[in-house]
Amino acid sequence: MDIEDKVNHLIKLLESSEYTIAFTGAGISAESGVPTFRGRGGLWEKFDPLKLATPEAFREDPRRVWEWYKWRMEVIAKAKPNPAHIVLAKLEEKGIVKAIITQNVDGLHQRAGSKNVIELHGNIWRARCTNCNYKTRLQEPPRKIPPKCPECNNPLRPDVVWFGEPLPRKAWEEALNEASKADLIIVVGTSGVVQPAAMIPVIVKYHGGKIVDINIEEDNYTNIADLFIKTKAGQVFKTLGEKLKLI
Ligand code: OAD
């Protein structure tokens, strides 16, 4: 089957679905120029997650951790939503997609116009105090690192989820609720290895729903997917958007 046939199959699944959601990972932003974590050229090939993305790493060297987040913020600030983000937003606007559950912290779904975005791993443009309840939105990468809390002068940390930390409770509950309602989940650009987020498509399947898996490589869902599209996400959604006259 070529890409056209696969996208036609996806359209049929969308037509027979009453409640479609999307589950996205770093691969959806790859074509926007944001590096993924795993796979060829992935961040974890060059960087050690234990030194950059754990609470212990931050306690040990907050400057090092902030340097890395600052660099990622600079990359993300230059990135623009690609056809995958844009068509997902249009599908939501048309009422076809009800929610996007994302593991990404880059905010590109919102910049593409998506409204119901559930961020399981936080957002790189937010920071919070390591001591008090202060939270803030960052307009640009902080100049002085680590930035200090204006209320108690302790260091602020990126408001993202690090290894060994629980997911934000509200986001996780919302994601579980969406997954229990969905009869179709479009999984885009995720390896599906980081728990508990990786359970979301499995929960949909468990409730009798279908999985469409879009990835340039096989991933953890390929074997249980009802449709696997081994193509770049941008290309799949561009084709879909054109066929449905969304772009
Ligand atoms: P990964 O980096 O683990 O996986 C990215 C996936 O995207 C891989 O399976 C690639 O094959 C695929 N991919 C790459 N380019 C693509 C493209 N153009 N179109 C479609 N697919 C493409 O990213 P995540 O699964 O999001 O967590 O990683 C999950 C979590 O691990 C992240 O949220 C982060 C990370 O450590 C934390 O930091 C807590």
PDB file of C-alpha atoms and ligand atoms in Angstrom:
ATOM      1  CA  MET A   1       0.000   0.000   0.000  1.00  0.00           C
ATOM      2  CA  ASP A   2       1.357   3.419  -0.803  1.00  0.00           C
ATOM      3  CA  ILE A   3       0.820   6.582   1.196  1.00  0.00           C
ATOM      4  CA  GLU A   4      -2.344   7.499  -0.749  1.00  0.00           C
ATOM      5  CA  ASP A   5      -3.985   4.165   0.119  1.00  0.00           C
ATOM      6  CA  LYS A   6      -2.899   4.452   3.740  1.00  0.00           C
ATOM      7  CA  VAL A   7      -4.328   7.955   4.056  1.00  0.00           C
ATOM      8  CA  ASN A   8      -7.581   6.793   2.408  1.00  0.00           C
ATOM      9  CA  HIS A   9      -7.740   4.046   5.028  1.00  0.00           C
ATOM     10  CA  LEU A  10      -7.159   6.656   7.747  1.00  0.00           C
ATOM     11  CA  ILE A  11     -10.028   8.747   6.334  1.00  0.00           C
ATOM     12  CA  LYS A  12     -12.355   5.714   6.481  1.00  0.00           C
ATOM     13  CA  LEU A  13     -11.390   5.170  10.121  1.00  0.00           C
ATOM     14  CA  LEU A  14     -12.031   8.849  10.882  1.00  0.00           C
ATOM     15  CA  GLU A  15     -15.432   8.657   9.194  1.00  0.00           C
ATOM     16  CA  SER A  16     -16.539   5.691  11.238  1.00  0.00           C
ATOM     17  CA  SER A  17     -15.206   7.106  14.513  1.00  0.00           C
ATOM     18  CA  GLU A  18     -17.327   9.057  16.975  1.00  0.00           C
ATOM     19  CA  TYR A  19     -14.518  10.157  19.246  1.00  0.00           C
ATOM     20  CA  THR A  20     -11.007  10.514  17.837  1.00  0.00           C
ATOM     21  CA  ILE A  21      -8.045  11.744  19.854  1.00  0.00           C
ATOM     22  CA  ALA A  22      -4.352  12.147  19.035  1.00  0.00           C
ATOM     23  CA  PHE A  23      -1.298  11.143  21.044  1.00  0.00           C
ATOM     24  CA  THR A  24       1.923  12.839  20.013  1.00  0.00           C
ATOM     25  CA  GLY A  25       5.639  12.663  20.747  1.00  0.00           C
ATOM     26  CA  ALA A  26       8.882  14.276  19.702  1.00  0.00           C
ATOM     27  CA  GLY A  27       8.669  12.888  16.132  1.00  0.00           C
ATOM     28  CA  ILE A  28       5.783  15.224  15.262  1.00  0.00           C
ATOM     29  CA  SER A  29       8.077  18.208  15.800  1.00  0.00           C
ATOM     30  CA  ALA A  30      11.115  16.692  14.051  1.00  0.00           C
ATOM     31  CA  GLU A  31      10.192  18.286  10.717  1.00  0.00           C
ATOM     32  CA  SER A  32       9.924  21.633  12.521  1.00  0.00           C
ATOM     33  CA  GLY A  33      13.601  21.270  13.434  1.00  0.00           C
ATOM     34  CA  VAL A  34      13.165  20.153  17.051  1.00  0.00           C
ATOM     35  CA  PRO A  35      15.375  17.101  17.729  1.00  0.00           C
ATOM     36  CA  THR A  36      13.840  13.877  19.042  1.00  0.00           C
ATOM     37  CA  PHE A  37      15.217  12.038  22.090  1.00  0.00           C
ATOM     38  CA  ARG A  38      15.721   8.556  20.665  1.00  0.00           C
ATOM     39  CA  GLY A  39      16.602   7.191  17.266  1.00  0.00           C
ATOM     40  CA  ARG A  40      19.161   8.570  14.836  1.00  0.00           C
ATOM     41  CA  GLY A  41      20.388  12.022  15.853  1.00  0.00           C
ATOM     42  CA  GLY A  42      18.293  11.857  19.043  1.00  0.00           C
ATOM     43  CA  LEU A  43      19.253  14.019  22.038  1.00  0.00           C
ATOM     44  CA  TRP A  44      19.910  11.027  24.300  1.00  0.00           C
ATOM     45  CA  GLU A  45      22.690   9.907  21.913  1.00  0.00           C
ATOM     46  CA  LYS A  46      24.677  13.037  22.750  1.00  0.00           C
ATOM     47  CA  PHE A  47      23.431  13.929  26.211  1.00  0.00           C
ATOM     48  CA  ASP A  48      23.012  11.920  29.393  1.00  0.00           C
ATOM     49  CA  PRO A  49      19.403  12.188  30.639  1.00  0.00           C
ATOM     50  CA  LEU A  50      20.568  11.451  34.182  1.00  0.00           C
ATOM     51  CA  LYS A  51      22.666  14.637  34.132  1.00  0.00           C
ATOM     52  CA  LEU A  52      19.989  16.821  32.565  1.00  0.00           C
ATOM     53  CA  ALA A  53      16.494  15.553  33.182  1.00  0.00           C
ATOM     54  CA  THR A  54      16.256  14.371  36.782  1.00  0.00           C
ATOM     55  CA  PRO A  55      15.601  16.227  40.061  1.00  0.00           C
ATOM     56  CA  GLU A  56      18.988  14.949  41.319  1.00  0.00           C
ATOM     57  CA  ALA A  57      20.790  16.490  38.328  1.00  0.00           C
ATOM     58  CA  PHE A  58      19.100  19.814  39.035  1.00  0.00           C
ATOM     59  CA  ARG A  59      20.042  19.738  42.724  1.00  0.00           C
ATOM     60  CA  GLU A  60      23.623  18.900  41.778  1.00  0.00           C
ATOM     61  CA  ASP A  61      24.053  21.556  39.085  1.00  0.00           C
ATOM     62  CA  PRO A  62      21.080  23.807  38.305  1.00  0.00           C
ATOM     63  CA  ARG A  63      23.213  25.864  35.922  1.00  0.00           C
ATOM     64  CA  ARG A  64      24.059  22.881  33.735  1.00  0.00           C
ATOM     65  CA  VAL A  65      20.407  21.843  33.544  1.00  0.00           C
ATOM     66  CA  TRP A  66      19.260  25.410  32.740  1.00  0.00           C
ATOM     67  CA  GLU A  67      21.959  25.780  30.051  1.00  0.00           C
ATOM     68  CA  TRP A  68      20.516  22.749  28.306  1.00  0.00           C
ATOM     69  CA  TYR A  69      16.899  23.944  28.620  1.00  0.00           C
ATOM     70  CA  LYS A  70      17.937  27.388  27.454  1.00  0.00           C
ATOM     71  CA  TRP A  71      19.484  25.879  24.334  1.00  0.00           C
ATOM     72  CA  ARG A  72      16.320  23.841  23.691  1.00  0.00           C
ATOM     73  CA  MET A  73      14.178  26.949  24.190  1.00  0.00           C
ATOM     74  CA  GLU A  74      16.247  28.734  21.579  1.00  0.00           C
ATOM     75  CA  VAL A  75      15.733  25.854  19.119  1.00  0.00           C
ATOM     76  CA  ILE A  76      11.986  25.748  19.861  1.00  0.00           C
ATOM     77  CA  ALA A  77      11.605  29.533  19.590  1.00  0.00           C
ATOM     78  CA  LYS A  78      12.903  29.325  16.007  1.00  0.00           C
ATOM     79  CA  ALA A  79      10.707  26.345  15.100  1.00  0.00           C
ATOM     80  CA  LYS A  80       7.352  26.699  13.348  1.00  0.00           C
ATOM     81  CA  PRO A  81       4.424  24.270  13.425  1.00  0.00           C
ATOM     82  CA  ASN A  82       4.548  21.870  10.449  1.00  0.00           C
ATOM     83  CA  PRO A  83       1.609  20.381   8.464  1.00  0.00           C
ATOM     84  CA  ALA A  84       1.135  17.655  11.108  1.00  0.00           C
ATOM     85  CA  HIS A  85       0.491  20.220  13.877  1.00  0.00           C
ATOM     86  CA  ILE A  86      -1.548  22.422  11.524  1.00  0.00           C
ATOM     87  CA  VAL A  87      -3.828  19.692  10.137  1.00  0.00           C
ATOM     88  CA  LEU A  88      -4.426  18.286  13.634  1.00  0.00           C
ATOM     89  CA  ALA A  89      -5.554  21.781  14.688  1.00  0.00           C
ATOM     90  CA  LYS A  90      -7.904  22.009  11.670  1.00  0.00           C
ATOM     91  CA  LEU A  91      -9.303  18.559  12.465  1.00  0.00           C
ATOM     92  CA  GLU A  92     -10.099  19.797  15.975  1.00  0.00           C
ATOM     93  CA  GLU A  93     -11.702  22.948  14.570  1.00  0.00           C
ATOM     94  CA  LYS A  94     -13.976  20.731  12.419  1.00  0.00           C
ATOM     95  CA  GLY A  95     -14.897  18.639  15.471  1.00  0.00           C
ATOM     96  CA  ILE A  96     -13.165  15.538  14.066  1.00  0.00           C
ATOM     97  CA  VAL A  97     -10.382  15.389  16.664  1.00  0.00           C
ATOM     98  CA  LYS A  98     -11.531  16.019  20.236  1.00  0.00           C
ATOM     99  CA  ALA A  99      -8.221  16.262  22.114  1.00  0.00           C
ATOM    100  CA  ILE A 100      -4.481  16.057  21.685  1.00  0.00           C
ATOM    101  CA  ILE A 101      -2.509  14.345  24.406  1.00  0.00           C
ATOM    102  CA  THR A 102       1.136  15.273  23.982  1.00  0.00           C
ATOM    103  CA  GLN A 103       4.412  14.291  25.588  1.00  0.00           C
ATOM    104  CA  ASN A 104       6.038  17.330  23.991  1.00  0.00           C
ATOM    105  CA  VAL A 105       6.969  20.444  25.930  1.00  0.00           C
ATOM    106  CA  ASP A 106       7.445  22.666  22.862  1.00  0.00           C
ATOM    107  CA  GLY A 107       3.965  24.248  22.667  1.00  0.00           C
ATOM    108  CA  LEU A 108       3.834  23.785  18.867  1.00  0.00           C
ATOM    109  CA  HIS A 109       0.316  22.292  18.964  1.00  0.00           C
ATOM    110  CA  GLN A 110      -1.022  25.447  20.618  1.00  0.00           C
ATOM    111  CA  ARG A 111       0.903  27.638  18.177  1.00  0.00           C
ATOM    112  CA  ALA A 112      -0.774  25.713  15.329  1.00  0.00           C
ATOM    113  CA  GLY A 113      -4.175  26.586  16.830  1.00  0.00           C
ATOM    114  CA  SER A 114      -5.073  23.454  18.795  1.00  0.00           C
ATOM    115  CA  LYS A 115      -7.211  24.243  21.841  1.00  0.00           C
ATOM    116  CA  ASN A 116      -7.721  21.042  23.795  1.00  0.00           C
ATOM    117  CA  VAL A 117      -4.070  20.116  24.337  1.00  0.00           C
ATOM    118  CA  ILE A 118      -3.185  17.967  27.333  1.00  0.00           C
ATOM    119  CA  GLU A 119       0.492  18.300  28.162  1.00  0.00           C
ATOM    120  CA  LEU A 120       1.668  15.229  30.059  1.00  0.00           C
ATOM    121  CA  HIS A 121       5.297  16.354  30.437  1.00  0.00           C
ATOM    122  CA  GLY A 122       4.783  20.069  31.109  1.00  0.00           C
ATOM    123  CA  ASN A 123       5.834  23.022  28.983  1.00  0.00           C
ATOM    124  CA  ILE A 124       9.299  24.430  28.406  1.00  0.00           C
ATOM    125  CA  TRP A 125       7.934  27.993  28.451  1.00  0.00           C
ATOM    126  CA  ARG A 126       6.877  27.706  32.084  1.00  0.00           C
ATOM    127  CA  ALA A 127       9.086  27.803  35.165  1.00  0.00           C
ATOM    128  CA  ARG A 128       8.261  27.208  38.803  1.00  0.00           C
ATOM    129  CA  CYS A 129       9.935  27.802  42.121  1.00  0.00           C
ATOM    130  CA  THR A 130      11.803  24.933  43.765  1.00  0.00           C
ATOM    131  CA  ASN A 131      10.628  26.209  47.154  1.00  0.00           C
ATOM    132  CA  CYS A 132       7.297  28.067  47.049  1.00  0.00           C
ATOM    133  CA  ASN A 133       4.200  27.924  44.805  1.00  0.00           C
ATOM    134  CA  TYR A 134       5.387  30.639  42.393  1.00  0.00           C
ATOM    135  CA  LYS A 135       4.887  29.836  38.697  1.00  0.00           C
ATOM    136  CA  THR A 136       5.667  31.952  35.689  1.00  0.00           C
ATOM    137  CA  ARG A 137       5.453  31.957  31.909  1.00  0.00           C
ATOM    138  CA  LEU A 138       8.713  32.718  30.111  1.00  0.00           C
ATOM    139  CA  GLN A 139       8.532  34.888  26.999  1.00  0.00           C
ATOM    140  CA  GLU A 140      12.114  34.091  26.055  1.00  0.00           C
ATOM    141  CA  PRO A 141      15.023  31.980  27.366  1.00  0.00           C
ATOM    142  CA  PRO A 142      16.155  33.397  30.729  1.00  0.00           C
ATOM    143  CA  ARG A 143      19.218  35.642  30.542  1.00  0.00           C
ATOM    144  CA  LYS A 144      20.517  34.864  34.017  1.00  0.00           C
ATOM    145  CA  ILE A 145      20.602  31.224  35.006  1.00  0.00           C
ATOM    146  CA  PRO A 146      19.342  29.784  37.158  1.00  0.00           C
ATOM    147  CA  PRO A 147      16.559  32.384  37.269  1.00  0.00           C
ATOM    148  CA  LYS A 148      15.518  33.297  40.807  1.00  0.00           C
ATOM    149  CA  CYS A 149      12.051  33.311  42.346  1.00  0.00           C
ATOM    150  CA  PRO A 150      10.856  36.935  42.752  1.00  0.00           C
ATOM    151  CA  GLU A 151       8.985  35.900  45.908  1.00  0.00           C
ATOM    152  CA  CYS A 152      11.489  33.822  47.886  1.00  0.00           C
ATOM    153  CA  ASN A 153      14.729  34.123  45.913  1.00  0.00           C
ATOM    154  CA  ASN A 154      15.195  30.357  45.514  1.00  0.00           C
ATOM    155  CA  PRO A 155      16.066  28.973  42.070  1.00  0.00           C
ATOM    156  CA  LEU A 156      13.271  28.476  39.556  1.00  0.00           C
ATOM    157  CA  ARG A 157      13.184  25.211  37.600  1.00  0.00           C
ATOM    158  CA  PRO A 158      11.658  24.379  34.209  1.00  0.00           C
ATOM    159  CA  ASP A 159       8.023  23.303  34.701  1.00  0.00           C
ATOM    160  CA  VAL A 160       8.561  20.002  32.927  1.00  0.00           C
ATOM    161  CA  VAL A 161       8.450  16.404  34.091  1.00  0.00           C
ATOM    162  CA  TRP A 162      11.800  14.783  34.757  1.00  0.00           C
ATOM    163  CA  PHE A 163      12.641  11.110  35.036  1.00  0.00           C
ATOM    164  CA  GLY A 164      11.453   9.718  38.343  1.00  0.00           C
ATOM    165  CA  GLU A 165       8.776  12.407  38.771  1.00  0.00           C
ATOM    166  CA  PRO A 166       5.017  11.863  38.669  1.00  0.00           C
ATOM    167  CA  LEU A 167       2.971  13.397  35.861  1.00  0.00           C
ATOM    168  CA  PRO A 168       0.906  16.514  36.649  1.00  0.00           C
ATOM    169  CA  ARG A 169      -2.226  15.054  38.252  1.00  0.00           C
ATOM    170  CA  LYS A 170      -4.823  17.112  36.362  1.00  0.00           C
ATOM    171  CA  ALA A 171      -3.250  16.431  32.954  1.00  0.00           C
ATOM    172  CA  TRP A 172      -2.987  12.727  33.681  1.00  0.00           C
ATOM    173  CA  GLU A 173      -6.629  12.502  34.812  1.00  0.00           C
ATOM    174  CA  GLU A 174      -7.778  14.383  31.719  1.00  0.00           C
ATOM    175  CA  ALA A 175      -5.705  12.083  29.492  1.00  0.00           C
ATOM    176  CA  LEU A 176      -7.176   8.965  31.116  1.00  0.00           C
ATOM    177  CA  ASN A 177     -10.659  10.390  30.694  1.00  0.00           C
ATOM    178  CA  GLU A 178     -10.093  11.132  26.984  1.00  0.00           C
ATOM    179  CA  ALA A 179      -8.531   7.700  26.431  1.00  0.00           C
ATOM    180  CA  SER A 180     -11.527   5.955  28.006  1.00  0.00           C
ATOM    181  CA  LYS A 181     -13.931   7.854  25.697  1.00  0.00           C
ATOM    182  CA  ALA A 182     -11.970   7.475  22.452  1.00  0.00           C
ATOM    183  CA  ASP A 183     -12.800   4.882  19.796  1.00  0.00           C
ATOM    184  CA  LEU A 184      -9.820   5.942  17.647  1.00  0.00           C
ATOM    185  CA  ILE A 185      -6.388   7.272  18.600  1.00  0.00           C
ATOM    186  CA  ILE A 186      -3.905   8.668  16.093  1.00  0.00           C
ATOM    187  CA  VAL A 187      -0.422   8.109  17.496  1.00  0.00           C
ATOM    188  CA  VAL A 188       2.183  10.372  15.928  1.00  0.00           C
ATOM    189  CA  GLY A 189       5.965  10.324  16.268  1.00  0.00           C
ATOM    190  CA  THR A 190       6.529   8.584  19.570  1.00  0.00           C
ATOM    191  CA  SER A 191       8.680   5.611  20.493  1.00  0.00           C
ATOM    192  CA  GLY A 192       6.129   4.718  23.196  1.00  0.00           C
ATOM    193  CA  VAL A 193       8.726   3.760  25.775  1.00  0.00           C
ATOM    194  CA  VAL A 194       8.256   6.357  28.513  1.00  0.00           C
ATOM    195  CA  GLN A 195       5.724   5.356  31.153  1.00  0.00           C
ATOM    196  CA  PRO A 196       3.110   6.107  32.257  1.00  0.00           C
ATOM    197  CA  ALA A 197       2.379   8.275  29.176  1.00  0.00           C
ATOM    198  CA  ALA A 198       2.977   5.312  26.868  1.00  0.00           C
ATOM    199  CA  MET A 199      -0.087   3.566  28.324  1.00  0.00           C
ATOM    200  CA  ILE A 200      -2.572   5.990  26.735  1.00  0.00           C
ATOM    201  CA  PRO A 201      -2.927   4.261  23.308  1.00  0.00           C
ATOM    202  CA  VAL A 202      -3.050   0.870  25.040  1.00  0.00           C
ATOM    203  CA  ILE A 203      -5.966   2.086  27.188  1.00  0.00           C
ATOM    204  CA  VAL A 204      -7.857   3.118  24.032  1.00  0.00           C
ATOM    205  CA  LYS A 205      -7.253  -0.330  22.541  1.00  0.00           C
ATOM    206  CA  TYR A 206      -8.312  -1.989  25.802  1.00  0.00           C
ATOM    207  CA  HIS A 207     -11.654  -0.145  25.627  1.00  0.00           C
ATOM    208  CA  GLY A 208     -12.221  -1.516  22.124  1.00  0.00           C
ATOM    209  CA  GLY A 209     -10.839   1.502  20.208  1.00  0.00           C
ATOM    210  CA  LYS A 210      -8.511   1.498  17.228  1.00  0.00           C
ATOM    211  CA  ILE A 211      -4.923   2.710  16.876  1.00  0.00           C
ATOM    212  CA  VAL A 212      -3.413   4.452  13.866  1.00  0.00           C
ATOM    213  CA  ASP A 213       0.366   4.627  14.247  1.00  0.00           C
ATOM    214  CA  ILE A 214       2.363   7.175  12.252  1.00  0.00           C
ATOM    215  CA  ASN A 215       6.141   6.862  12.521  1.00  0.00           C
ATOM    216  CA  ILE A 216       9.163   6.658  10.226  1.00  0.00           C
ATOM    217  CA  GLU A 217      10.249   3.564  12.188  1.00  0.00           C
ATOM    218  CA  GLU A 218       8.417   0.756  13.910  1.00  0.00           C
ATOM    219  CA  ASP A 219       7.622   1.687  17.512  1.00  0.00           C
ATOM    220  CA  ASN A 220       5.999   0.109  20.553  1.00  0.00           C
ATOM    221  CA  TYR A 221       2.483   0.370  19.039  1.00  0.00           C
ATOM    222  CA  THR A 222       3.192  -0.958  15.557  1.00  0.00           C
ATOM    223  CA  ASN A 223       2.251  -4.528  16.490  1.00  0.00           C
ATOM    224  CA  ILE A 224      -1.087  -3.605  18.044  1.00  0.00           C
ATOM    225  CA  ALA A 225      -1.965  -0.869  15.522  1.00  0.00           C
ATOM    226  CA  ASP A 226      -4.956  -1.259  13.201  1.00  0.00           C
ATOM    227  CA  LEU A 227      -3.099   0.887  10.667  1.00  0.00           C
ATOM    228  CA  PHE A 228       0.630   1.642  10.589  1.00  0.00           C
ATOM    229  CA  ILE A 229       1.794   4.436   8.310  1.00  0.00           C
ATOM    230  CA  LYS A 230       5.572   4.327   7.964  1.00  0.00           C
ATOM    231  CA  THR A 231       6.014   7.854   6.638  1.00  0.00           C
ATOM    232  CA  LYS A 232       7.043  11.261   7.980  1.00  0.00           C
ATOM    233  CA  ALA A 233       4.207  12.813   9.958  1.00  0.00           C
ATOM    234  CA  GLY A 234       4.337  16.060   7.956  1.00  0.00           C
ATOM    235  CA  GLN A 235       3.798  14.176   4.710  1.00  0.00           C
ATOM    236  CA  VAL A 236       0.941  12.062   6.073  1.00  0.00           C
ATOM    237  CA  PHE A 237      -0.927  15.096   7.418  1.00  0.00           C
ATOM    238  CA  LYS A 238      -0.259  17.182   4.310  1.00  0.00           C
ATOM    239  CA  THR A 239      -1.843  14.434   2.195  1.00  0.00           C
ATOM    240  CA  LEU A 240      -4.716  14.071   4.677  1.00  0.00           C
ATOM    241  CA  GLY A 241      -5.255  17.841   4.856  1.00  0.00           C
ATOM    242  CA  GLU A 242      -5.373  18.122   1.059  1.00  0.00           C
ATOM    243  CA  LYS A 243      -7.776  15.203   0.662  1.00  0.00           C
ATOM    244  CA  LEU A 244     -10.128  16.660   3.299  1.00  0.00           C
ATOM    245  CA  LYS A 245      -9.653  20.183   1.883  1.00  0.00           C
ATOM    246  CA  LEU A 246      -8.376  21.484   5.218  1.00  0.00           C
ATOM    247  CA  ILE A 247      -5.273  23.161   3.754  1.00  0.00           C
TER     248      ILE A 247
HETATM  249  P1  OAD B   1      11.340   9.720  21.151  1.00  0.00           P
HETATM  250  O1  OAD B   1      12.532  10.526  20.776  1.00  0.00           O
HETATM  251  O2  OAD B   1      11.514   8.595  22.096  1.00  0.00           O
HETATM  252  O3  OAD B   1      10.693   9.110  19.837  1.00  0.00           O
HETATM  253  C1  OAD B   1      10.488   9.875  18.702  1.00  0.00           C
HETATM  254  C2  OAD B   1       9.830   8.999  17.667  1.00  0.00           C
HETATM  255  O4  OAD B   1       9.510   9.800  16.538  1.00  0.00           O
HETATM  256  C3  OAD B   1      10.741   7.859  17.166  1.00  0.00           C
HETATM  257  O5  OAD B   1      10.018   6.644  17.233  1.00  0.00           O
HETATM  258  C4  OAD B   1      11.046   8.255  15.710  1.00  0.00           C
HETATM  259  O6  OAD B   1      11.149   7.123  14.848  1.00  0.00           O
HETATM  260  C5  OAD B   1       9.830   9.092  15.361  1.00  0.00           C
HETATM  261  N1  OAD B   1      10.044  10.108  14.304  1.00  0.00           N
HETATM  262  C6  OAD B   1      11.138  10.852  14.042  1.00  0.00           C
HETATM  263  N2  OAD B   1      10.927  11.714  13.040  1.00  0.00           N
HETATM  264  C7  OAD B   1       9.644  11.512  12.638  1.00  0.00           C
HETATM  265  C8  OAD B   1       8.805  12.106  11.636  1.00  0.00           C
HETATM  266  N3  OAD B   1       9.239  13.081  10.840  1.00  0.00           N
HETATM  267  N4  OAD B   1       7.533  11.655  11.526  1.00  0.00           N
HETATM  268  C9  OAD B   1       7.059  10.657  12.333  1.00  0.00           C
HETATM  269  N5  OAD B   1       7.808  10.072  13.283  1.00  0.00           N
HETATM  270  C10 OAD B   1       9.069  10.486  13.447  1.00  0.00           C
HETATM  271  O7  OAD B   1      10.247  10.775  21.632  1.00  0.00           O
HETATM  272  P2  OAD B   1       9.014  10.548  22.591  1.00  0.00           P
HETATM  273  O8  OAD B   1       8.362   9.248  22.306  1.00  0.00           O
HETATM  274  O9  OAD B   1       8.191  11.764  22.519  1.00  0.00           O
HETATM  275  O10 OAD B   1      10.318  12.765  28.341  1.00  0.00           O
HETATM  276  O11 OAD B   1       9.722  10.473  23.986  1.00  0.00           O
HETATM  277  C11 OAD B   1       8.963  10.359  25.141  1.00  0.00           C
HETATM  278  C12 OAD B   1       9.618  11.093  26.264  1.00  0.00           C
HETATM  279  O12 OAD B   1      10.984  10.668  26.408  1.00  0.00           O
HETATM  280  C13 OAD B   1       9.738  12.591  26.078  1.00  0.00           C
HETATM  281  O13 OAD B   1       8.567  13.263  26.378  1.00  0.00           O
HETATM  282  C14 OAD B   1      10.846  12.926  27.019  1.00  0.00           C
HETATM  283  C15 OAD B   1      11.804  11.843  26.643  1.00  0.00           C
HETATM  284  O14 OAD B   1      12.778  11.520  27.552  1.00  0.00           O
HETATM  285  C16 OAD B   1      10.838  13.433  29.370  1.00  0.00           C
HETATM  286  O15 OAD B   1      11.721  14.246  29.244  1.00  0.00           O
HETATM  287  C17 OAD B   1      10.184  13.079  30.666  1.00  0.00           C
END
